[in-house]
Amino acid sequence: ALSVAYLESALGISSGRPSESQSDPSYRREFDERKADMHDELSYLLLEGVISERVDGQSSEDSDLGALYRLKLRRLLSWPNSLIRSERLLKSLPTSFLREHALLLGRLGRHEDALRIFYCDLGSIELALEYCDIRHERKEEEGRKVRSSTPSECAYIPLVKVALNADPDPDRGVAAAIQVLALRRNVIDKSAALRLLPKNVPLSAMTRPFLIPAVVENQSQVRRLSVASALLRSRYMQLKKKLTDAQLKSQASLHTVPALQKLNLGEHLHSSKPTKARLVHPASSPNFPEVLLVKHFFSRHLVIQAQVINTNSSHLTQDDVRTLTDVAFVVAESSDEALLPTLQVPLKTLPPRATGSAWCVLAASPQRLDGTAFLASELRFTVLEVDAAGAPLTFVETNAPRYGRPFVEELQDMEIRHTEFS
C-alpha cells in the first residue's frame, strides 16, 4: 500500500500534476523510459493487490481493499498521461479482468475490440457509451489545442459498428445502434451512423427515438444561433458606431488630427472661409457628397481641409444614402513646385448623414511662389452597400472583391496666391 501511494504521488496521478521534462532529446528519452518503468511497476502492484485481496482467495468477488485497488488500476489505465507498456501488461492480465482488457485494448488503438468487450462480453451499452464519451471529450480537447483541417473519426461510430456486427441477435443490434444515435444525437456523426444501418431498417423504427428529436433540436439550435447572431450583430454595430464617432471626432479639427500633430507645420498664419467644391464633370456617382474646402496657411505648409457631408443629393431619397469609406481629398497636380503634396489623411468610414474631414498637406515655399498656383484636386471614395439599420451588407476586408464601388471625382482647380501666406 505504501509503494502504491508513493508511486501515485510521484507520477502525479492523484494531483494531476504535469511531469517535468527537459528539452534535450536524449535526456527526454531516458526520462520517459524511467517514467514508463514506474508506471509499469504501479500497474503490476495494483494488479497484485486486486488478486491477493480476492475473497477466500478463489472467488471472483473483490474485498473492499481489492475493489479499491481495482478502481486505482482502472484509473491508471484510463489516465491519458499514462506510459504503461500496454501489450506487456495485457499478457499478464487474467481473463476475468474484462474491463481492464478493454481499457488496454483502447490504449493500443483497438477501439472496436474494446467496445466488443463492453457491449458483448459485459453486456453493458452504458459502459460502452461511457468509454466513447471519454474518447469524445479527449478528441474535443485535442482539437482545441491543435487545429486540424482533417476531421477525426467520430468516437461513437465504432460502437454503432460493434452493435450491428457483433450482436448475435441482428434485431437487438439494430435497436442498440439506434439507441446510440438517440442518446448521443447532439455529438455523433449522424450521416456516417445512418449509412451504417441496414437498408431494410424501417423509417418508423428511427422516427420517434432519433429523427424527430434531432430535427426539433436542430430547429431549436437554428433559432438560438439566429438570436445570438442578431445580438452579436447589434453589439458589433454599437462598437462600430463608437469607433467611427471617435475617428470623426479625432479628425474634425486642425489641432486634433494625430497625423498633423506629428508634423512641424510652422507658424499658423490664418485660415480661409469654407468654399463649396465644384465638379469639373457631372458626378459619376449619385452618392457624391457635399464638400466644403478650408485652406489653413502655415509658414512652411498649406493644409487643405475637406469637410465631407454625406447627405442625400437631389436624386436620392434619405434611405438611399450609403456609407462612404476611404474618403480622401487628393491634390493630383500642382502648377508650381513651390507647393508639393506630402501627406494625405483620409476618412476611413463616413456613415450616412454624418460629417467628417479629410486632410491634405502640401509643403510650401512662399518665397518661391510666383503669383498664383493652381492645384488639380480629386475626391476619392468608395460607396459601401448598407442595410436599413446602417450596417454593411458585407463584412469582408476592404481589399476583397465586391466590397464596394470606388469613385474618383475631379474637382475644379484651386487657386493659391502668394499673398495668402502673408
Short mmCIF file of C-alpha atoms in Angstrom, two decimals:
data_model
loop_
_atom_site.label_atom_id
_atom_site.label_comp_id
_atom_site.label_asym_id
_atom_site.label_seq_id
_atom_site.Cartn_x
_atom_site.Cartn_y
_atom_site.Cartn_z
CA ALA A 1 0.00 0.00 0.00
CA LEU A 2 2.86 2.39 0.79
CA SER A 3 4.51 1.62 -2.56
CA VAL A 4 1.27 2.33 -4.38
CA ALA A 5 0.74 5.63 -2.54
CA TYR A 6 4.34 6.68 -3.20
CA LEU A 7 4.22 5.91 -6.93
CA GLU A 8 0.83 7.61 -7.35
CA SER A 9 2.20 10.73 -5.70
CA ALA A 10 5.47 10.63 -7.69
CA LEU A 11 3.65 10.23 -11.02
CA GLY A 12 1.05 12.90 -10.21
CA ILE A 13 -1.98 10.71 -10.86
CA SER A 14 -3.99 11.94 -7.88
CA SER A 15 -2.98 15.59 -8.15
CA GLY A 16 -2.95 15.86 -11.95
CA ARG A 17 0.49 17.45 -11.70
CA PRO A 18 2.29 17.54 -15.08
CA SER A 19 5.56 15.67 -15.19
CA GLU A 20 8.75 17.68 -15.52
CA SER A 21 10.83 17.14 -18.64
CA GLN A 22 13.96 18.51 -20.25
CA SER A 23 14.33 19.85 -23.76
CA ASP A 24 17.37 17.67 -24.50
CA PRO A 25 16.09 14.74 -26.69
CA SER A 26 18.47 12.15 -25.23
CA TYR A 27 17.53 13.11 -21.68
CA ARG A 28 13.86 13.12 -22.65
CA ARG A 29 14.04 9.55 -23.97
CA GLU A 30 15.81 8.34 -20.85
CA PHE A 31 13.35 10.26 -18.68
CA ASP A 32 10.33 8.73 -20.46
CA GLU A 33 11.81 5.25 -20.14
CA ARG A 34 12.18 5.69 -16.41
CA LYS A 35 8.65 7.02 -16.12
CA ALA A 36 7.33 4.07 -18.12
CA ASP A 37 9.13 1.70 -15.73
CA MET A 38 7.43 3.43 -12.80
CA HIS A 39 4.03 3.27 -14.50
CA ASP A 40 4.52 -0.45 -15.19
CA GLU A 41 5.59 -1.06 -11.61
CA LEU A 42 2.50 0.71 -10.29
CA SER A 43 0.18 -1.24 -12.61
CA TYR A 44 1.65 -4.59 -11.51
CA LEU A 45 1.43 -3.62 -7.84
CA LEU A 46 -2.24 -2.72 -8.26
CA LEU A 47 -2.93 -5.92 -10.21
CA GLU A 48 -1.23 -7.96 -7.50
CA GLY A 49 -3.27 -6.13 -4.87
CA VAL A 50 -6.54 -6.99 -6.62
CA ILE A 51 -5.65 -10.67 -6.97
CA SER A 52 -4.29 -11.04 -3.43
CA GLU A 53 -7.37 -9.43 -1.88
CA ARG A 54 -9.85 -11.77 -3.53
CA VAL A 55 -12.45 -13.09 -1.05
CA ASP A 56 -11.46 -16.65 0.02
CA GLY A 57 -8.57 -16.46 -2.45
CA GLN A 58 -10.54 -18.11 -5.25
CA SER A 59 -13.72 -16.09 -5.56
CA SER A 60 -14.09 -13.53 -8.36
CA GLU A 61 -15.59 -11.10 -5.86
CA ASP A 62 -13.28 -8.35 -4.63
CA SER A 63 -12.89 -7.42 -1.00
CA ASP A 64 -13.20 -3.77 -0.01
CA LEU A 65 -9.45 -3.26 -0.32
CA GLY A 66 -9.36 -5.26 -3.54
CA ALA A 67 -12.13 -3.09 -5.01
CA LEU A 68 -10.07 0.00 -4.13
CA TYR A 69 -7.02 -1.47 -5.87
CA ARG A 70 -9.13 -2.30 -8.93
CA LEU A 71 -10.53 1.24 -9.02
CA LYS A 72 -6.99 2.64 -8.90
CA LEU A 73 -5.87 0.23 -11.64
CA ARG A 74 -8.69 1.30 -13.93
CA ARG A 75 -7.95 4.96 -13.22
CA LEU A 76 -4.31 4.37 -14.16
CA LEU A 77 -5.29 2.58 -17.37
CA SER A 78 -7.66 5.41 -18.28
CA TRP A 79 -5.22 8.20 -17.43
CA PRO A 80 -4.22 9.98 -20.68
CA ASN A 81 -0.68 10.65 -19.36
CA SER A 82 -0.05 7.02 -18.55
CA LEU A 83 3.05 5.44 -20.13
CA ILE A 84 2.17 1.84 -19.38
CA ARG A 85 3.55 -0.70 -21.85
CA SER A 86 0.08 -1.96 -22.71
CA GLU A 87 0.99 -5.08 -24.68
CA ARG A 88 3.18 -6.40 -21.86
CA LEU A 89 0.50 -5.84 -19.22
CA LEU A 90 -2.18 -7.32 -21.48
CA LYS A 91 -0.36 -10.66 -21.46
CA SER A 92 -0.30 -10.67 -17.66
CA LEU A 93 -3.97 -9.91 -17.08
CA PRO A 94 -6.26 -12.76 -16.02
CA THR A 95 -9.03 -13.44 -18.49
CA SER A 96 -11.65 -12.43 -15.93
CA PHE A 97 -10.39 -8.83 -15.93
CA LEU A 98 -12.63 -7.84 -18.83
CA ARG A 99 -12.88 -4.08 -18.24
CA GLU A 100 -9.13 -3.86 -17.76
CA HIS A 101 -8.65 -5.79 -21.02
CA ALA A 102 -10.93 -3.31 -22.78
CA LEU A 103 -9.05 -0.30 -21.41
CA LEU A 104 -5.70 -1.73 -22.53
CA LEU A 105 -7.07 -2.51 -26.00
CA GLY A 106 -8.27 1.08 -26.20
CA ARG A 107 -4.78 2.31 -25.31
CA LEU A 108 -3.49 0.25 -28.24
CA GLY A 109 -6.00 1.92 -30.58
CA ARG A 110 -8.16 -1.21 -30.89
CA HIS A 111 -11.36 0.57 -30.01
CA GLU A 112 -13.78 -1.81 -31.69
CA ASP A 113 -12.23 -4.73 -29.78
CA ALA A 114 -12.54 -2.76 -26.55
CA LEU A 115 -16.18 -1.92 -27.27
CA ARG A 116 -16.89 -5.52 -28.16
CA ILE A 117 -15.90 -6.48 -24.60
CA PHE A 118 -18.12 -3.79 -23.08
CA TYR A 119 -21.10 -4.49 -25.32
CA CYS A 120 -20.93 -8.28 -25.89
CA ASP A 121 -18.92 -9.81 -23.03
CA LEU A 122 -20.09 -7.47 -20.27
CA GLY A 123 -23.47 -6.85 -21.91
CA SER A 124 -23.47 -3.17 -20.98
CA ILE A 125 -24.20 -0.48 -23.54
CA GLU A 126 -23.84 2.06 -20.71
CA LEU A 127 -20.17 1.12 -20.18
CA ALA A 128 -19.61 1.24 -23.94
CA LEU A 129 -21.16 4.72 -24.12
CA GLU A 130 -19.05 5.86 -21.15
CA TYR A 131 -15.93 4.66 -22.98
CA CYS A 132 -16.99 6.58 -26.11
CA ASP A 133 -17.79 9.69 -24.05
CA ILE A 134 -14.25 9.76 -22.65
CA ARG A 135 -12.79 9.36 -26.16
CA HIS A 136 -15.02 12.14 -27.48
CA GLU A 137 -14.01 14.55 -24.68
CA ARG A 138 -10.32 13.87 -25.32
CA LYS A 139 -10.77 14.41 -29.05
CA GLU A 140 -12.51 17.72 -28.35
CA GLU A 141 -9.70 18.82 -26.02
CA GLU A 142 -7.03 17.84 -28.56
CA GLY A 143 -8.94 19.68 -31.28
CA ARG A 144 -8.91 22.86 -29.21
CA LYS A 145 -5.15 22.60 -28.67
CA VAL A 146 -4.19 21.59 -32.21
CA ARG A 147 -6.37 22.87 -35.03
CA SER A 148 -6.50 20.42 -37.93
CA SER A 149 -8.26 20.71 -41.27
CA THR A 150 -8.76 16.91 -41.35
CA PRO A 151 -11.71 15.84 -39.17
CA SER A 152 -11.07 12.82 -36.96
CA GLU A 153 -13.38 9.81 -36.80
CA CYS A 154 -16.42 10.18 -34.58
CA ALA A 155 -15.83 8.41 -31.25
CA TYR A 156 -19.29 6.79 -31.35
CA ILE A 157 -19.13 5.23 -34.83
CA PRO A 158 -17.12 2.15 -33.65
CA LEU A 159 -19.87 1.39 -31.12
CA VAL A 160 -22.51 1.50 -33.86
CA LYS A 161 -20.39 -0.91 -35.92
CA VAL A 162 -19.98 -3.29 -32.96
CA ALA A 163 -23.70 -3.27 -32.18
CA LEU A 164 -24.58 -4.06 -35.80
CA ASN A 165 -21.87 -6.63 -36.49
CA ALA A 166 -21.09 -8.35 -33.19
CA ASP A 167 -24.52 -8.84 -31.63
CA PRO A 168 -25.78 -12.40 -32.27
CA ASP A 169 -29.32 -11.03 -32.44
CA PRO A 170 -29.46 -8.71 -35.51
CA ASP A 171 -32.68 -7.03 -34.37
CA ARG A 172 -31.23 -6.28 -30.96
CA GLY A 173 -28.07 -4.93 -32.60
CA VAL A 174 -30.09 -2.56 -34.81
CA ALA A 175 -32.07 -1.42 -31.78
CA ALA A 176 -28.84 -0.80 -29.87
CA ALA A 177 -27.37 1.19 -32.78
CA ILE A 178 -30.50 3.35 -32.95
CA GLN A 179 -30.30 3.80 -29.18
CA VAL A 180 -26.73 5.10 -29.53
CA LEU A 181 -27.93 7.51 -32.22
CA ALA A 182 -30.76 8.71 -29.99
CA LEU A 183 -28.71 9.11 -26.81
CA ARG A 184 -25.79 10.91 -28.46
CA ARG A 185 -27.56 12.66 -31.32
CA ASN A 186 -26.01 16.01 -30.38
CA VAL A 187 -22.40 14.79 -30.84
CA ILE A 188 -22.49 11.75 -33.12
CA ASP A 189 -21.77 11.97 -36.85
CA LYS A 190 -25.39 11.43 -37.89
CA SER A 191 -24.79 10.88 -41.61
CA ALA A 192 -21.98 8.36 -41.02
CA ALA A 193 -24.05 6.46 -38.45
CA LEU A 194 -27.16 6.35 -40.65
CA ARG A 195 -25.11 4.98 -43.56
CA LEU A 196 -24.09 2.02 -41.37
CA LEU A 197 -27.68 0.95 -40.67
CA PRO A 198 -29.07 -1.87 -42.84
CA LYS A 199 -31.17 -0.69 -45.75
CA ASN A 200 -34.13 -2.77 -44.61
CA VAL A 201 -34.49 -0.85 -41.32
CA PRO A 202 -37.95 0.79 -41.43
CA LEU A 203 -38.09 4.53 -41.09
CA SER A 204 -40.65 4.20 -38.31
CA ALA A 205 -38.02 2.50 -36.13
CA MET A 206 -35.89 5.67 -36.17
CA THR A 207 -38.60 8.32 -36.25
CA ARG A 208 -39.55 8.66 -32.58
CA PRO A 209 -36.22 7.86 -30.87
CA PHE A 210 -33.92 9.73 -33.23
CA LEU A 211 -35.26 11.62 -36.25
CA ILE A 212 -37.97 13.74 -34.60
CA PRO A 213 -35.81 14.81 -31.59
CA ALA A 214 -32.87 15.52 -33.92
CA VAL A 215 -34.99 17.73 -36.17
CA VAL A 216 -36.51 19.55 -33.19
CA GLU A 217 -33.07 20.13 -31.63
CA ASN A 218 -31.66 21.35 -34.93
CA GLN A 219 -34.53 23.81 -35.34
CA SER A 220 -34.05 24.97 -31.77
CA GLN A 221 -30.33 25.39 -32.38
CA VAL A 222 -31.03 27.40 -35.52
CA ARG A 223 -33.28 29.71 -33.50
CA ARG A 224 -30.67 30.05 -30.76
CA LEU A 225 -27.94 30.80 -33.28
CA SER A 226 -30.18 33.30 -35.05
CA VAL A 227 -30.81 35.13 -31.78
CA ALA A 228 -27.11 35.00 -30.90
CA SER A 229 -26.22 36.27 -34.36
CA ALA A 230 -28.64 39.18 -34.03
CA LEU A 231 -27.26 40.09 -30.60
CA LEU A 232 -23.66 39.90 -31.82
CA ARG A 233 -24.55 41.97 -34.88
CA SER A 234 -26.18 44.58 -32.66
CA ARG A 235 -23.14 44.63 -30.40
CA TYR A 236 -20.86 44.88 -33.43
CA MET A 237 -22.82 47.85 -34.77
CA GLN A 238 -22.67 49.63 -31.40
CA LEU A 239 -18.90 49.20 -31.20
CA LYS A 240 -18.54 50.15 -34.86
CA LYS A 241 -20.54 53.34 -34.29
CA LYS A 242 -18.44 54.29 -31.26
CA LEU A 243 -15.24 53.66 -33.22
CA THR A 244 -16.48 55.68 -36.19
CA ASP A 245 -17.63 58.56 -33.98
CA ALA A 246 -14.24 58.61 -32.27
CA GLN A 247 -12.48 58.66 -35.64
CA LEU A 248 -14.64 61.50 -36.95
CA LYS A 249 -14.09 63.48 -33.75
CA SER A 250 -10.32 62.98 -33.89
CA GLN A 251 -10.21 64.35 -37.46
CA ALA A 252 -12.70 67.19 -37.03
CA SER A 253 -10.25 69.92 -36.08
CA LEU A 254 -6.85 71.05 -37.26
CA HIS A 255 -5.43 70.63 -33.77
CA THR A 256 -6.85 67.14 -33.07
CA VAL A 257 -5.60 65.17 -36.09
CA PRO A 258 -2.81 62.86 -34.80
CA ALA A 259 -1.02 62.75 -38.17
CA LEU A 260 -0.88 66.57 -38.35
CA GLN A 261 0.37 66.93 -34.80
CA LYS A 262 3.48 64.95 -35.70
CA LEU A 263 4.42 67.44 -38.43
CA ASN A 264 6.39 70.61 -37.92
CA LEU A 265 3.91 72.78 -39.77
CA GLY A 266 5.44 76.06 -38.70
CA GLU A 267 3.59 79.18 -37.59
CA HIS A 268 -0.17 79.22 -38.26
CA LEU A 269 -0.86 82.34 -40.30
CA HIS A 270 -4.61 82.19 -40.93
CA SER A 271 -7.43 80.03 -42.35
CA SER A 272 -9.77 80.78 -45.23
CA LYS A 273 -13.53 80.71 -45.16
CA PRO A 274 -15.18 77.43 -46.28
CA THR A 275 -15.91 77.29 -50.01
CA LYS A 276 -18.00 74.70 -51.74
CA ALA A 277 -16.09 72.32 -54.01
CA ARG A 278 -17.40 72.07 -57.55
CA LEU A 279 -17.08 69.23 -60.01
CA VAL A 280 -15.37 69.53 -63.39
CA HIS A 281 -17.77 66.97 -64.88
CA PRO A 282 -21.19 65.74 -63.74
CA ALA A 283 -20.84 63.34 -60.81
CA SER A 284 -20.41 59.72 -61.84
CA SER A 285 -21.86 58.61 -58.51
CA PRO A 286 -25.34 59.51 -57.28
CA ASN A 287 -23.83 59.35 -53.79
CA PHE A 288 -21.40 62.23 -54.33
CA PRO A 289 -21.40 64.14 -51.02
CA GLU A 290 -21.28 67.84 -50.38
CA VAL A 291 -17.70 69.06 -49.90
CA LEU A 292 -16.53 72.29 -48.25
CA LEU A 293 -12.86 73.26 -48.61
CA VAL A 294 -10.93 75.22 -45.99
CA LYS A 295 -7.32 76.33 -46.55
CA HIS A 296 -5.06 76.61 -43.50
CA PHE A 297 -1.89 78.61 -44.17
CA PHE A 298 1.32 77.99 -42.25
CA SER A 299 4.77 79.46 -42.71
CA ARG A 300 6.07 76.26 -44.33
CA HIS A 301 2.91 74.31 -45.20
CA LEU A 302 -0.51 74.56 -46.71
CA VAL A 303 -3.14 72.29 -45.12
CA ILE A 304 -6.38 71.76 -47.02
CA GLN A 305 -9.37 70.52 -45.05
CA ALA A 306 -12.15 68.85 -47.00
CA GLN A 307 -15.32 68.79 -44.91
CA VAL A 308 -17.37 65.97 -46.39
CA ILE A 309 -21.08 65.94 -45.63
CA ASN A 310 -22.68 62.58 -46.50
CA THR A 311 -26.25 63.72 -47.13
CA ASN A 312 -28.66 62.85 -49.90
CA SER A 313 -28.47 64.59 -53.25
CA SER A 314 -31.47 65.68 -55.23
CA HIS A 315 -31.58 62.31 -57.00
CA LEU A 316 -31.71 60.20 -53.83
CA THR A 317 -34.18 59.67 -51.04
CA GLN A 318 -32.92 59.80 -47.48
CA ASP A 319 -32.97 56.00 -47.25
CA ASP A 320 -30.79 55.66 -50.37
CA VAL A 321 -27.77 57.39 -48.83
CA ARG A 322 -24.90 54.93 -48.48
CA THR A 323 -21.90 54.65 -46.20
CA LEU A 324 -18.70 56.01 -47.73
CA THR A 325 -15.32 54.51 -46.98
CA ASP A 326 -11.72 55.52 -47.71
CA VAL A 327 -12.77 59.14 -48.37
CA ALA A 328 -9.66 61.05 -49.46
CA PHE A 329 -9.04 64.56 -50.76
CA VAL A 330 -6.10 64.33 -53.16
CA VAL A 331 -4.06 67.06 -54.82
CA ALA A 332 -3.20 65.28 -58.04
CA GLU A 333 -1.03 68.02 -59.56
CA SER A 334 0.41 71.43 -58.69
CA SER A 335 1.28 74.06 -61.28
CA ASP A 336 4.13 75.38 -59.12
CA GLU A 337 6.92 73.40 -57.47
CA ALA A 338 6.65 75.73 -54.50
CA LEU A 339 3.57 73.72 -53.44
CA LEU A 340 4.07 69.94 -53.34
CA PRO A 341 1.70 67.35 -51.73
CA THR A 342 3.37 65.46 -48.85
CA LEU A 343 0.62 63.84 -46.78
CA GLN A 344 -3.00 62.70 -47.02
CA VAL A 345 -5.24 61.85 -44.06
CA PRO A 346 -8.34 60.07 -45.41
CA LEU A 347 -11.57 59.24 -43.64
CA LYS A 348 -11.85 55.52 -43.04
CA THR A 349 -15.65 55.50 -42.72
CA LEU A 350 -18.34 58.14 -43.18
CA PRO A 351 -21.84 56.92 -42.28
CA PRO A 352 -25.00 58.34 -43.87
CA ARG A 353 -25.96 61.84 -42.68
CA ALA A 354 -22.57 62.29 -40.99
CA THR A 355 -19.87 64.94 -41.46
CA GLY A 356 -16.15 64.28 -41.42
CA SER A 357 -12.90 65.86 -42.54
CA ALA A 358 -10.25 64.55 -44.88
CA TRP A 359 -6.92 66.37 -44.95
CA CYS A 360 -4.16 67.05 -47.45
CA VAL A 361 -0.82 68.64 -46.52
CA LEU A 362 1.42 70.41 -49.02
CA ALA A 363 4.97 71.55 -48.36
CA ALA A 364 5.07 75.28 -49.17
CA SER A 365 7.90 77.65 -50.09
CA PRO A 366 6.09 81.01 -50.17
CA GLN A 367 9.24 82.94 -51.20
CA ARG A 368 9.46 80.79 -54.34
CA LEU A 369 5.78 81.06 -55.20
CA ASP A 370 5.41 83.24 -58.29
CA GLY A 371 1.98 84.84 -58.49
CA THR A 372 -0.81 82.23 -58.37
CA ALA A 373 -0.53 78.42 -58.26
CA PHE A 374 -3.29 76.09 -59.46
CA LEU A 375 -3.98 72.78 -57.70
CA ALA A 376 -5.74 69.98 -59.60
CA SER A 377 -7.66 68.03 -56.94
CA GLU A 378 -9.89 64.95 -56.67
CA LEU A 379 -12.24 63.40 -54.18
CA ARG A 380 -11.83 59.65 -53.95
CA PHE A 381 -14.27 57.42 -52.07
CA THR A 382 -15.90 54.00 -52.08
CA VAL A 383 -19.67 53.55 -51.81
CA LEU A 384 -20.47 50.71 -49.42
CA GLU A 385 -23.83 48.99 -49.51
CA VAL A 386 -25.64 49.05 -46.15
CA ASP A 387 -28.91 47.75 -44.82
CA ALA A 388 -31.74 49.80 -43.36
CA ALA A 389 -30.00 49.91 -39.96
CA GLY A 390 -26.85 51.32 -41.49
CA ALA A 391 -24.93 48.05 -41.14
CA PRO A 392 -22.68 46.95 -44.02
CA LEU A 393 -24.22 44.20 -46.11
CA THR A 394 -20.82 42.56 -46.37
CA PHE A 395 -18.17 42.13 -43.71
CA VAL A 396 -15.24 41.19 -45.93
CA GLU A 397 -11.93 43.04 -45.90
CA THR A 398 -11.65 46.27 -47.86
CA ASN A 399 -9.25 44.75 -50.39
CA ALA A 400 -11.60 41.87 -51.15
CA PRO A 401 -13.64 41.84 -54.38
CA ARG A 402 -17.19 43.22 -54.34
CA TYR A 403 -16.59 45.16 -51.14
CA GLY A 404 -17.93 48.34 -52.72
CA ARG A 405 -17.65 50.51 -55.80
CA PRO A 406 -14.81 53.07 -55.84
CA PHE A 407 -15.24 56.53 -57.40
CA VAL A 408 -12.82 59.32 -58.35
CA GLU A 409 -14.48 62.71 -58.86
CA GLU A 410 -12.38 65.52 -60.40
CA LEU A 411 -12.84 68.89 -58.71
CA GLN A 412 -12.27 72.34 -60.15
CA ASP A 413 -8.75 73.71 -59.68
CA MET A 414 -7.95 75.59 -56.53
CA GLU A 415 -6.11 78.91 -56.72
CA ILE A 416 -3.36 79.67 -54.19
CA ARG A 417 -1.88 83.19 -54.23
CA HIS A 418 1.50 84.02 -52.72
CA THR A 419 -0.11 86.94 -50.86
CA GLU A 420 -2.20 84.47 -48.82
CA PHE A 421 0.95 83.37 -46.97
CA SER A 422 1.50 86.88 -45.59
#
